[in-house]
Short mmCIF file of C-alpha atoms in Angstrom, two decimals:
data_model
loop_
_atom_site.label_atom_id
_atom_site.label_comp_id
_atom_site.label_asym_id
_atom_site.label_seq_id
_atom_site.Cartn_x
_atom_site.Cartn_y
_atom_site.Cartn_z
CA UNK A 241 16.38 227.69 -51.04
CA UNK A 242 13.53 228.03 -53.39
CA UNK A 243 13.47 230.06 -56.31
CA UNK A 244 14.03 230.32 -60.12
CA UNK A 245 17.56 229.79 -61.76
CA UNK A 246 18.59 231.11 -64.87
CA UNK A 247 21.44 229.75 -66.50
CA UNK A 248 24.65 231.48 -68.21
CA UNK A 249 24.03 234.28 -67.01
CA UNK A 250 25.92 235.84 -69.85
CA UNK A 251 25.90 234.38 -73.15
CA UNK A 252 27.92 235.30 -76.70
CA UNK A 253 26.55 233.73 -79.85
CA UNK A 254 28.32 233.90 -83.38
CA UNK A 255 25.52 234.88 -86.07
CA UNK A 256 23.82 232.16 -87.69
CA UNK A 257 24.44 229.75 -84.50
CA UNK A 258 21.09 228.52 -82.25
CA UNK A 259 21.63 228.99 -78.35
CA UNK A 260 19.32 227.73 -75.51
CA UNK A 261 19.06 229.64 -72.57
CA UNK A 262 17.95 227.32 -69.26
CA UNK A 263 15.52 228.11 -66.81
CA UNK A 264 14.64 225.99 -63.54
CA UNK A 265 12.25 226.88 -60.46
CA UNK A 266 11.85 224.30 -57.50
CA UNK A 267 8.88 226.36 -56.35
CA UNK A 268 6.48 223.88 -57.74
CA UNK A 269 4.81 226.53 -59.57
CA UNK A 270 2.51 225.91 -62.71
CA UNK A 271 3.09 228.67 -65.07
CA UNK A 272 6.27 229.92 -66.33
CA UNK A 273 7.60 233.02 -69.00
CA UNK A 274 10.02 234.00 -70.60
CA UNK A 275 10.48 237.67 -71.09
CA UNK A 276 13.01 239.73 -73.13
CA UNK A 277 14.11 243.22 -71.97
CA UNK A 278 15.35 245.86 -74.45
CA UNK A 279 16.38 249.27 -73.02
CA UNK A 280 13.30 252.07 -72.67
CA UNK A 281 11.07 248.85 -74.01
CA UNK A 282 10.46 247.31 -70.86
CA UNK A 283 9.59 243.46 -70.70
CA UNK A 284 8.20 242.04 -74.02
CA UNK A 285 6.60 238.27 -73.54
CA UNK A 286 8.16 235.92 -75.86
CA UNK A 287 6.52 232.36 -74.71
CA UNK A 288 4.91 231.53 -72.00
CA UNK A 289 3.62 228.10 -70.27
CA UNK A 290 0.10 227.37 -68.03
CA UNK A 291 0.84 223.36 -67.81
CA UNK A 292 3.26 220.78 -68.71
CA UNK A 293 3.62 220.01 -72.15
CA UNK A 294 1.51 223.16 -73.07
CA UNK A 295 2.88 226.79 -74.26
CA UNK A 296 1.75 229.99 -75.90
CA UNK A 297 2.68 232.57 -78.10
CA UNK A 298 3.60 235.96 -76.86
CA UNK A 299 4.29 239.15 -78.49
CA UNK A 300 7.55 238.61 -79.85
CA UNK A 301 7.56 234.53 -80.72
CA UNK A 302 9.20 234.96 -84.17
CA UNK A 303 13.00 233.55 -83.83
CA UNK A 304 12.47 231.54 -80.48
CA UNK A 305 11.36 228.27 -79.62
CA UNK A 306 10.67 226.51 -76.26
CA UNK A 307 9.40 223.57 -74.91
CA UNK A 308 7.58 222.42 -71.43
CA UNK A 309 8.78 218.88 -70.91
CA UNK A 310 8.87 219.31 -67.18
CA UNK A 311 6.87 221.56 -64.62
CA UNK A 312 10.43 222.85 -63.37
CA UNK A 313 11.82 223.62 -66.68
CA UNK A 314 11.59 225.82 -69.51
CA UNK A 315 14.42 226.50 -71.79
CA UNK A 316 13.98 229.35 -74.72
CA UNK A 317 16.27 228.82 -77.24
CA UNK A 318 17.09 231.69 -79.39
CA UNK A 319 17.84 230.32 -83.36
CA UNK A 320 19.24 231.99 -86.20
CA UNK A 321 15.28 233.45 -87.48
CA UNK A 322 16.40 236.01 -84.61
CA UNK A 323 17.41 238.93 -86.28
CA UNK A 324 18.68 241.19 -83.70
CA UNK A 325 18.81 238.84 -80.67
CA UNK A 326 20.95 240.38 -78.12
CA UNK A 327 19.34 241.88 -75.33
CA UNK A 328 18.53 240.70 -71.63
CA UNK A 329 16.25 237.65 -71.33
CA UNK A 330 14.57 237.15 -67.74
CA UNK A 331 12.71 234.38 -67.07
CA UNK A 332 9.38 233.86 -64.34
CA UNK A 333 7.19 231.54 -62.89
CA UNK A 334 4.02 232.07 -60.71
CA UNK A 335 1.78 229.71 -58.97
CA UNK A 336 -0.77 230.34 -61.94
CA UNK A 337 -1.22 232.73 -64.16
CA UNK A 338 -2.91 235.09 -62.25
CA UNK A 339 -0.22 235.65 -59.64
CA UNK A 340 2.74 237.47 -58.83
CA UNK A 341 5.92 236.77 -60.74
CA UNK A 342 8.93 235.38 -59.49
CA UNK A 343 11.84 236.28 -61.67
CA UNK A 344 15.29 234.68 -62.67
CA UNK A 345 18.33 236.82 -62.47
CA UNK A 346 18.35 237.04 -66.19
CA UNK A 347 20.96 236.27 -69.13
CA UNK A 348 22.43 238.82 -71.05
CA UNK A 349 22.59 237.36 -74.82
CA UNK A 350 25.23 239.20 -77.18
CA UNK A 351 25.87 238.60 -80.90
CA UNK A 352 29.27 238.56 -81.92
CA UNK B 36 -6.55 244.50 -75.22
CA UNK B 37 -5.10 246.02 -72.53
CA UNK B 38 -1.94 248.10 -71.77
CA UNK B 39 0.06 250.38 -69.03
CA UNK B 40 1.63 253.48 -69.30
CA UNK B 41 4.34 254.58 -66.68
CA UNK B 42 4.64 258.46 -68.34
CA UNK B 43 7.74 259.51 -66.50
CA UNK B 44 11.11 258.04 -67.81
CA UNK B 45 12.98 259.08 -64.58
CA UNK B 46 11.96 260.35 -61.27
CA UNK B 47 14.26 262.68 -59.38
CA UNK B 48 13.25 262.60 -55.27
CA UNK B 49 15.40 263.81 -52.45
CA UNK B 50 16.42 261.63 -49.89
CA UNK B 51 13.46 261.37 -46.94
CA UNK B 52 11.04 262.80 -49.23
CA UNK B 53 7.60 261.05 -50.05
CA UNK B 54 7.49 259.53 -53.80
CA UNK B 55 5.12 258.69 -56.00
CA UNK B 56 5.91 256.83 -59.36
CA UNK B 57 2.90 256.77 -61.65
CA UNK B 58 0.99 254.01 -63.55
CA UNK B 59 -1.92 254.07 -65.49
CA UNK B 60 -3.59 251.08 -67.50
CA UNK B 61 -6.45 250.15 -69.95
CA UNK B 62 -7.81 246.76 -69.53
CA UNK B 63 -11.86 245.25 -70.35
CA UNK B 64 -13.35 244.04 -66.95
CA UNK B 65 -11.55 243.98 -63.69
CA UNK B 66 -7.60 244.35 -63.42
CA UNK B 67 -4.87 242.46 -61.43
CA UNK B 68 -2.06 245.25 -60.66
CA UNK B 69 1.43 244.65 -60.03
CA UNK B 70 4.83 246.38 -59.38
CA UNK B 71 8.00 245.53 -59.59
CA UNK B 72 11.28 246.13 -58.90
CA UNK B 73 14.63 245.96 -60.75
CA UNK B 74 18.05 246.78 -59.63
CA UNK B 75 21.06 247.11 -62.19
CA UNK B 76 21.40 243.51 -63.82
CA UNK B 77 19.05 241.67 -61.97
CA UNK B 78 15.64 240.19 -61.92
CA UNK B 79 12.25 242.04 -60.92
CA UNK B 80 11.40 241.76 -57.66
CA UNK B 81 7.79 241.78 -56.05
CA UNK B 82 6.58 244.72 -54.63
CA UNK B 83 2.63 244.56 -54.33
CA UNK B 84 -0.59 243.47 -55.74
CA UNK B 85 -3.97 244.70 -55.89
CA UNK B 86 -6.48 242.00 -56.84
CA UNK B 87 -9.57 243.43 -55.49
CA UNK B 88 -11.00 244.69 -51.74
CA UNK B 89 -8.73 247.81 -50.29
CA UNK B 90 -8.03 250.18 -53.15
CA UNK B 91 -4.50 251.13 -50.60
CA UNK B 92 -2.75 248.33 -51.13
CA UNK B 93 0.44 247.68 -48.70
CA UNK B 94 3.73 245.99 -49.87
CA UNK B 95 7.42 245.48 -49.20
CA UNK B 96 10.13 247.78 -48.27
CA UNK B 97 7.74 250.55 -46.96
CA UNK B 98 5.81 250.78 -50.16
CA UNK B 99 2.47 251.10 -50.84
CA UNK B 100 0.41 252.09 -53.88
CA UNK B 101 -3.60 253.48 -54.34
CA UNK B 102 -5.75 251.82 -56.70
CA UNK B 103 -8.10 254.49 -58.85
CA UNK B 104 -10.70 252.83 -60.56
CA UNK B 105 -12.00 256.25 -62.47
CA UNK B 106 -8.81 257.40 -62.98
CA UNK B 107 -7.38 254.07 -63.99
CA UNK B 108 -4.19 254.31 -62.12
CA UNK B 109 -2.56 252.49 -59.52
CA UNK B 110 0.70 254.86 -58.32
CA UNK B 111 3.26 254.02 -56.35
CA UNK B 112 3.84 255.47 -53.40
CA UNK B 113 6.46 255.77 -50.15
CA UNK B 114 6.03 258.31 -47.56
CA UNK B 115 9.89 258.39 -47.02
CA UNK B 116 12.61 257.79 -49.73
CA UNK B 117 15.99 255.75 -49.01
CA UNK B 118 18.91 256.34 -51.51
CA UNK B 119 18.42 252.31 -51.89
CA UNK B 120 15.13 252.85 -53.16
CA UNK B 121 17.02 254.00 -56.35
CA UNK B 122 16.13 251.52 -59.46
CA UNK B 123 13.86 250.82 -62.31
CA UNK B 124 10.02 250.50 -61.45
CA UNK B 125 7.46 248.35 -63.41
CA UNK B 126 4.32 248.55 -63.43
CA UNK B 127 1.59 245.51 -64.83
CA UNK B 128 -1.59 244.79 -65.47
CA UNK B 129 -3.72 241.47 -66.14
CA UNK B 130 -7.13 241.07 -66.88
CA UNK B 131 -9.20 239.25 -64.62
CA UNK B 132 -10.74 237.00 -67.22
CA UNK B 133 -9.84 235.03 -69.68
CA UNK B 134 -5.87 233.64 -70.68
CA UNK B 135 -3.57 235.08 -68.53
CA UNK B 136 -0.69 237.06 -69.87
CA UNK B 137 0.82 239.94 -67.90
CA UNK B 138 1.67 243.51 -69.79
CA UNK B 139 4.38 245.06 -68.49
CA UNK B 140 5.02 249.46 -68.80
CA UNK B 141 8.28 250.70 -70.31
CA UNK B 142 9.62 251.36 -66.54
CA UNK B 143 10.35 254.14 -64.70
CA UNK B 144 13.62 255.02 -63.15
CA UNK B 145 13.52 256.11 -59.41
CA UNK B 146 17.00 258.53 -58.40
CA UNK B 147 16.93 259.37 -54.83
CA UNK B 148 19.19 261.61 -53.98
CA UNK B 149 20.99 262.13 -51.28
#
Protein backbone atom coordinates (compact mmCIF):
# COMPACT_ATOMS: atom_id res chain seq x y z
CA UNK A 1 0.00 0.00 0.00
CA UNK A 2 1.15 3.47 -0.60
CA UNK A 3 1.20 6.10 1.81
CA UNK A 4 3.21 8.03 4.48
CA UNK A 5 4.53 6.33 7.76
CA UNK A 6 5.25 7.99 10.78
CA UNK A 7 7.25 6.39 13.24
CA UNK A 8 6.78 5.92 17.21
CA UNK A 9 3.82 6.86 17.18
CA UNK A 10 4.18 7.88 20.77
CA UNK A 11 7.29 9.18 22.06
CA UNK A 12 8.58 10.25 25.90
CA UNK A 13 11.71 12.34 26.08
CA UNK A 14 13.60 13.25 29.43
CA UNK A 15 14.43 17.17 29.31
CA UNK A 16 17.62 18.10 27.94
CA UNK A 17 17.70 14.78 25.63
CA UNK A 18 17.44 15.24 21.45
CA UNK A 19 14.78 12.81 19.80
CA UNK A 20 14.19 12.21 16.03
CA UNK A 21 10.92 11.50 14.92
CA UNK A 22 10.90 9.34 11.32
CA UNK A 23 8.87 9.94 8.49
CA UNK A 24 8.70 7.72 5.17
CA UNK A 25 6.23 7.96 2.03
CA UNK A 26 6.60 5.41 -0.94
CA UNK A 27 4.31 7.68 -2.94
CA UNK A 28 7.18 9.07 -4.86
CA UNK A 29 6.13 12.42 -4.00
CA UNK A 30 8.50 15.57 -4.12
CA UNK A 31 7.63 17.73 -1.29
CA UNK A 32 7.29 16.82 2.23
CA UNK A 33 6.31 18.79 5.92
CA UNK A 34 6.39 18.48 8.96
CA UNK A 35 3.70 20.03 11.01
CA UNK A 36 3.17 20.37 14.80
CA UNK A 37 -0.36 20.45 16.31
CA UNK A 38 -1.08 22.18 19.65
CA UNK A 39 -4.71 22.11 20.92
CA UNK A 40 -7.13 25.24 19.59
CA UNK A 41 -3.68 26.16 17.47
CA UNK A 42 -4.26 24.09 14.64
CA UNK A 43 -1.21 22.93 12.41
CA UNK A 44 1.90 25.20 12.73
CA UNK A 45 4.71 24.40 9.83
CA UNK A 46 7.94 23.65 11.36
CA UNK A 47 10.20 22.57 8.11
CA UNK A 48 9.32 21.74 5.08
CA UNK A 49 11.11 20.14 1.83
CA UNK A 50 10.46 20.95 -2.28
CA UNK A 51 13.58 18.58 -3.44
CA UNK A 52 16.16 16.32 -2.19
CA UNK A 53 18.78 17.73 -0.27
CA UNK A 54 16.80 21.09 -0.04
CA UNK A 55 14.52 22.41 3.04
CA UNK A 56 12.90 25.52 4.41
CA UNK A 57 12.07 27.28 7.34
CA UNK A 58 8.57 27.39 8.63
CA UNK A 59 6.92 29.24 11.30
CA UNK A 60 8.10 27.56 14.23
CA UNK A 61 11.91 26.28 13.13
CA UNK A 62 13.55 27.35 16.44
CA UNK A 63 14.43 23.91 18.45
CA UNK A 64 14.12 21.46 15.38
CA UNK A 65 16.29 20.32 12.81
CA UNK A 66 15.77 18.08 9.71
CA UNK A 67 17.40 16.89 6.88
CA UNK A 68 16.33 15.63 3.13
CA UNK A 69 18.88 12.97 2.32
CA UNK A 70 16.35 10.93 0.44
CA UNK A 71 13.08 11.79 -1.58
CA UNK A 72 11.23 9.17 0.79
CA UNK A 73 12.51 10.47 3.98
CA UNK A 74 12.38 13.22 6.27
CA UNK A 75 13.11 12.89 9.89
CA UNK A 76 12.51 16.13 12.34
CA UNK A 77 14.36 15.79 15.23
CA UNK A 78 13.28 17.71 18.17
CA UNK A 79 16.69 18.91 20.42
CA UNK A 80 16.97 20.31 23.71
CA UNK A 81 16.60 24.43 22.13
CA UNK A 82 12.83 23.10 22.32
CA UNK A 83 11.41 24.63 25.14
CA UNK A 84 8.05 23.23 25.48
CA UNK A 85 8.19 20.37 22.94
CA UNK A 86 5.41 18.08 23.64
CA UNK A 87 2.59 18.22 21.48
CA UNK A 88 1.41 16.11 18.34
CA UNK A 89 3.75 16.18 15.32
CA UNK A 90 2.09 15.04 11.87
CA UNK A 91 3.99 14.74 9.05
CA UNK A 92 2.87 15.23 4.89
CA UNK A 93 3.95 14.88 1.58
CA UNK A 94 2.31 16.03 -1.75
CA UNK A 95 3.25 15.54 -5.28
CA UNK A 96 4.51 19.29 -5.20
CA UNK A 97 3.88 21.93 -3.33
CA UNK A 98 0.88 23.01 -4.72
CA UNK A 99 -1.14 19.88 -4.03
CA UNK A 100 -3.16 18.16 -1.63
CA UNK A 101 -1.53 16.77 1.48
CA UNK A 102 -1.18 13.37 2.41
CA UNK A 103 -0.69 13.02 6.11
CA UNK A 104 1.12 10.53 8.55
CA UNK A 105 -0.79 9.25 11.47
CA UNK A 106 1.21 11.49 13.68
CA UNK A 107 3.50 11.07 16.94
CA UNK A 108 2.53 12.27 20.10
CA UNK A 109 5.91 13.72 21.78
CA UNK A 110 5.74 14.07 25.75
CA UNK A 111 8.39 15.53 28.08
CA UNK A 112 8.96 13.76 31.11
CA UNK B 1 0.87 37.13 3.69
CA UNK B 2 -1.96 35.23 3.81
CA UNK B 3 -4.15 33.51 6.48
CA UNK B 4 -7.64 31.52 7.27
CA UNK B 5 -10.02 31.94 9.77
CA UNK B 6 -12.49 29.02 10.67
CA UNK B 7 -14.68 31.46 13.35
CA UNK B 8 -16.66 28.71 14.96
CA UNK B 9 -14.77 26.52 17.58
CA UNK B 10 -17.53 23.79 17.50
CA UNK B 11 -20.47 23.12 15.39
CA UNK B 12 -23.51 21.46 16.90
CA UNK B 13 -25.82 19.72 13.80
CA UNK B 14 -28.49 17.13 14.23
CA UNK B 15 -28.23 13.99 12.66
CA UNK B 16 -29.69 14.20 8.74
CA UNK B 17 -29.47 17.82 8.85
CA UNK B 18 -27.51 19.92 6.13
CA UNK B 19 -24.08 21.51 7.59
CA UNK B 20 -22.08 24.06 6.79
CA UNK B 21 -18.62 24.66 8.55
CA UNK B 22 -17.19 28.04 7.64
CA UNK B 23 -13.80 29.26 6.25
CA UNK B 24 -12.66 32.42 5.26
CA UNK B 25 -9.03 33.45 4.03
CA UNK B 26 -6.79 36.45 2.99
CA UNK B 27 -4.27 35.67 0.43
CA UNK B 28 -2.48 38.28 -2.62
CA UNK B 29 -3.46 36.81 -6.10
CA UNK B 30 -5.34 33.65 -6.68
CA UNK B 31 -5.87 30.93 -3.83
CA UNK B 32 -5.54 27.08 -3.72
CA UNK B 33 -8.31 25.90 -1.02
CA UNK B 34 -8.26 22.86 0.91
CA UNK B 35 -10.11 20.89 3.69
CA UNK B 36 -9.34 18.46 5.76
CA UNK B 37 -10.30 16.07 7.98
CA UNK B 38 -9.14 14.75 11.39
CA UNK B 39 -10.52 12.10 13.55
CA UNK B 40 -9.35 11.66 17.32
CA UNK B 41 -5.49 10.81 17.08
CA UNK B 42 -5.02 10.56 13.61
CA UNK B 43 -3.79 12.24 10.53
CA UNK B 44 -5.82 14.80 8.23
CA UNK B 45 -7.47 13.37 5.65
CA UNK B 46 -8.36 14.93 2.13
CA UNK B 47 -11.56 16.21 1.60
CA UNK B 48 -11.53 18.69 -1.49
CA UNK B 49 -9.76 21.26 -3.45
CA UNK B 50 -10.61 24.21 -5.33
CA UNK B 51 -7.82 25.32 -7.67
CA UNK B 52 -9.71 27.28 -10.11
CA UNK B 53 -12.90 26.63 -12.79
CA UNK B 54 -16.32 25.57 -10.74
CA UNK B 55 -16.59 27.78 -7.68
CA UNK B 56 -18.91 24.28 -6.21
CA UNK B 57 -16.36 22.17 -5.73
CA UNK B 58 -17.30 18.28 -5.05
CA UNK B 59 -15.32 15.96 -2.66
CA UNK B 60 -15.35 12.81 -0.57
CA UNK B 61 -17.82 11.39 1.76
CA UNK B 62 -20.78 13.48 0.37
CA UNK B 63 -19.08 16.77 0.88
CA UNK B 64 -18.87 19.60 -1.03
CA UNK B 65 -17.87 23.22 -0.41
CA UNK B 66 -18.66 26.85 -2.50
CA UNK B 67 -15.89 28.98 -3.37
CA UNK B 68 -16.76 33.00 -2.81
CA UNK B 69 -14.37 35.08 -4.37
CA UNK B 70 -16.01 38.57 -2.89
CA UNK B 71 -16.71 37.16 0.15
CA UNK B 72 -13.43 35.31 0.47
CA UNK B 73 -14.78 32.14 1.81
CA UNK B 74 -14.85 28.71 0.80
CA UNK B 75 -17.53 26.80 3.41
CA UNK B 76 -18.04 23.52 3.81
CA UNK B 77 -20.95 22.04 3.13
CA UNK B 78 -23.15 18.47 3.30
CA UNK B 79 -26.71 18.36 2.51
CA UNK B 80 -27.16 15.43 5.04
CA UNK B 81 -25.14 14.87 8.31
CA UNK B 82 -23.96 11.23 9.55
CA UNK B 83 -23.04 10.93 13.32
CA UNK B 84 -19.53 9.75 11.59
CA UNK B 85 -19.18 12.98 10.15
CA UNK B 86 -18.28 14.03 13.77
CA UNK B 87 -14.43 15.38 13.92
CA UNK B 88 -12.16 18.30 13.62
CA UNK B 89 -12.34 20.31 10.22
CA UNK B 90 -9.39 22.28 8.64
CA UNK B 91 -9.49 24.54 6.46
CA UNK B 92 -6.17 25.92 4.08
CA UNK B 93 -5.15 28.17 1.86
CA UNK B 94 -2.02 28.59 -0.60
CA UNK B 95 -1.20 31.19 -2.81
CA UNK B 96 -1.00 30.52 -6.30
CA UNK B 97 2.37 32.12 -6.82
CA UNK B 98 5.39 32.07 -5.55
CA UNK B 99 7.03 29.32 -2.65
CA UNK B 100 4.56 27.11 -1.63
CA UNK B 101 3.69 26.76 1.98
CA UNK B 102 0.17 25.82 3.09
CA UNK B 103 -1.64 27.88 6.17
CA UNK B 104 -3.71 25.92 8.01
CA UNK B 105 -7.11 27.57 10.37
CA UNK B 106 -7.30 26.74 14.07
CA UNK B 107 -10.06 23.90 13.16
CA UNK B 108 -13.40 23.54 13.73
CA UNK B 109 -15.08 20.77 15.57
CA UNK B 110 -18.14 19.13 13.80
CA UNK B 111 -20.76 17.20 16.70
CA UNK B 112 -23.52 15.54 14.95
CA UNK B 113 -25.88 14.45 16.99
CA UNK B 114 -27.91 11.87 16.96
Amino acid sequence: DGGITQSPKYLFRKEGQNVTLSCEQNLNHDAMYWYRQDPGQGLRLIYYSQIVNDFQKGDIAEGYSVSREKKESFPLTVTSAQKNPTAFYLCASSITGRSEAFFGQGTRLTVV
Amino acid sequence: AQSVAQPEDQVNVAEGNPLTVKCTYSVSGNPYLFWYVQYPNRGLQFLLKYITGDNLVKGSYGFEAEFNKSQTSFHLKKPSALVSDSALYFCAVLYSGGYQKVTFGTGTKLQVIP
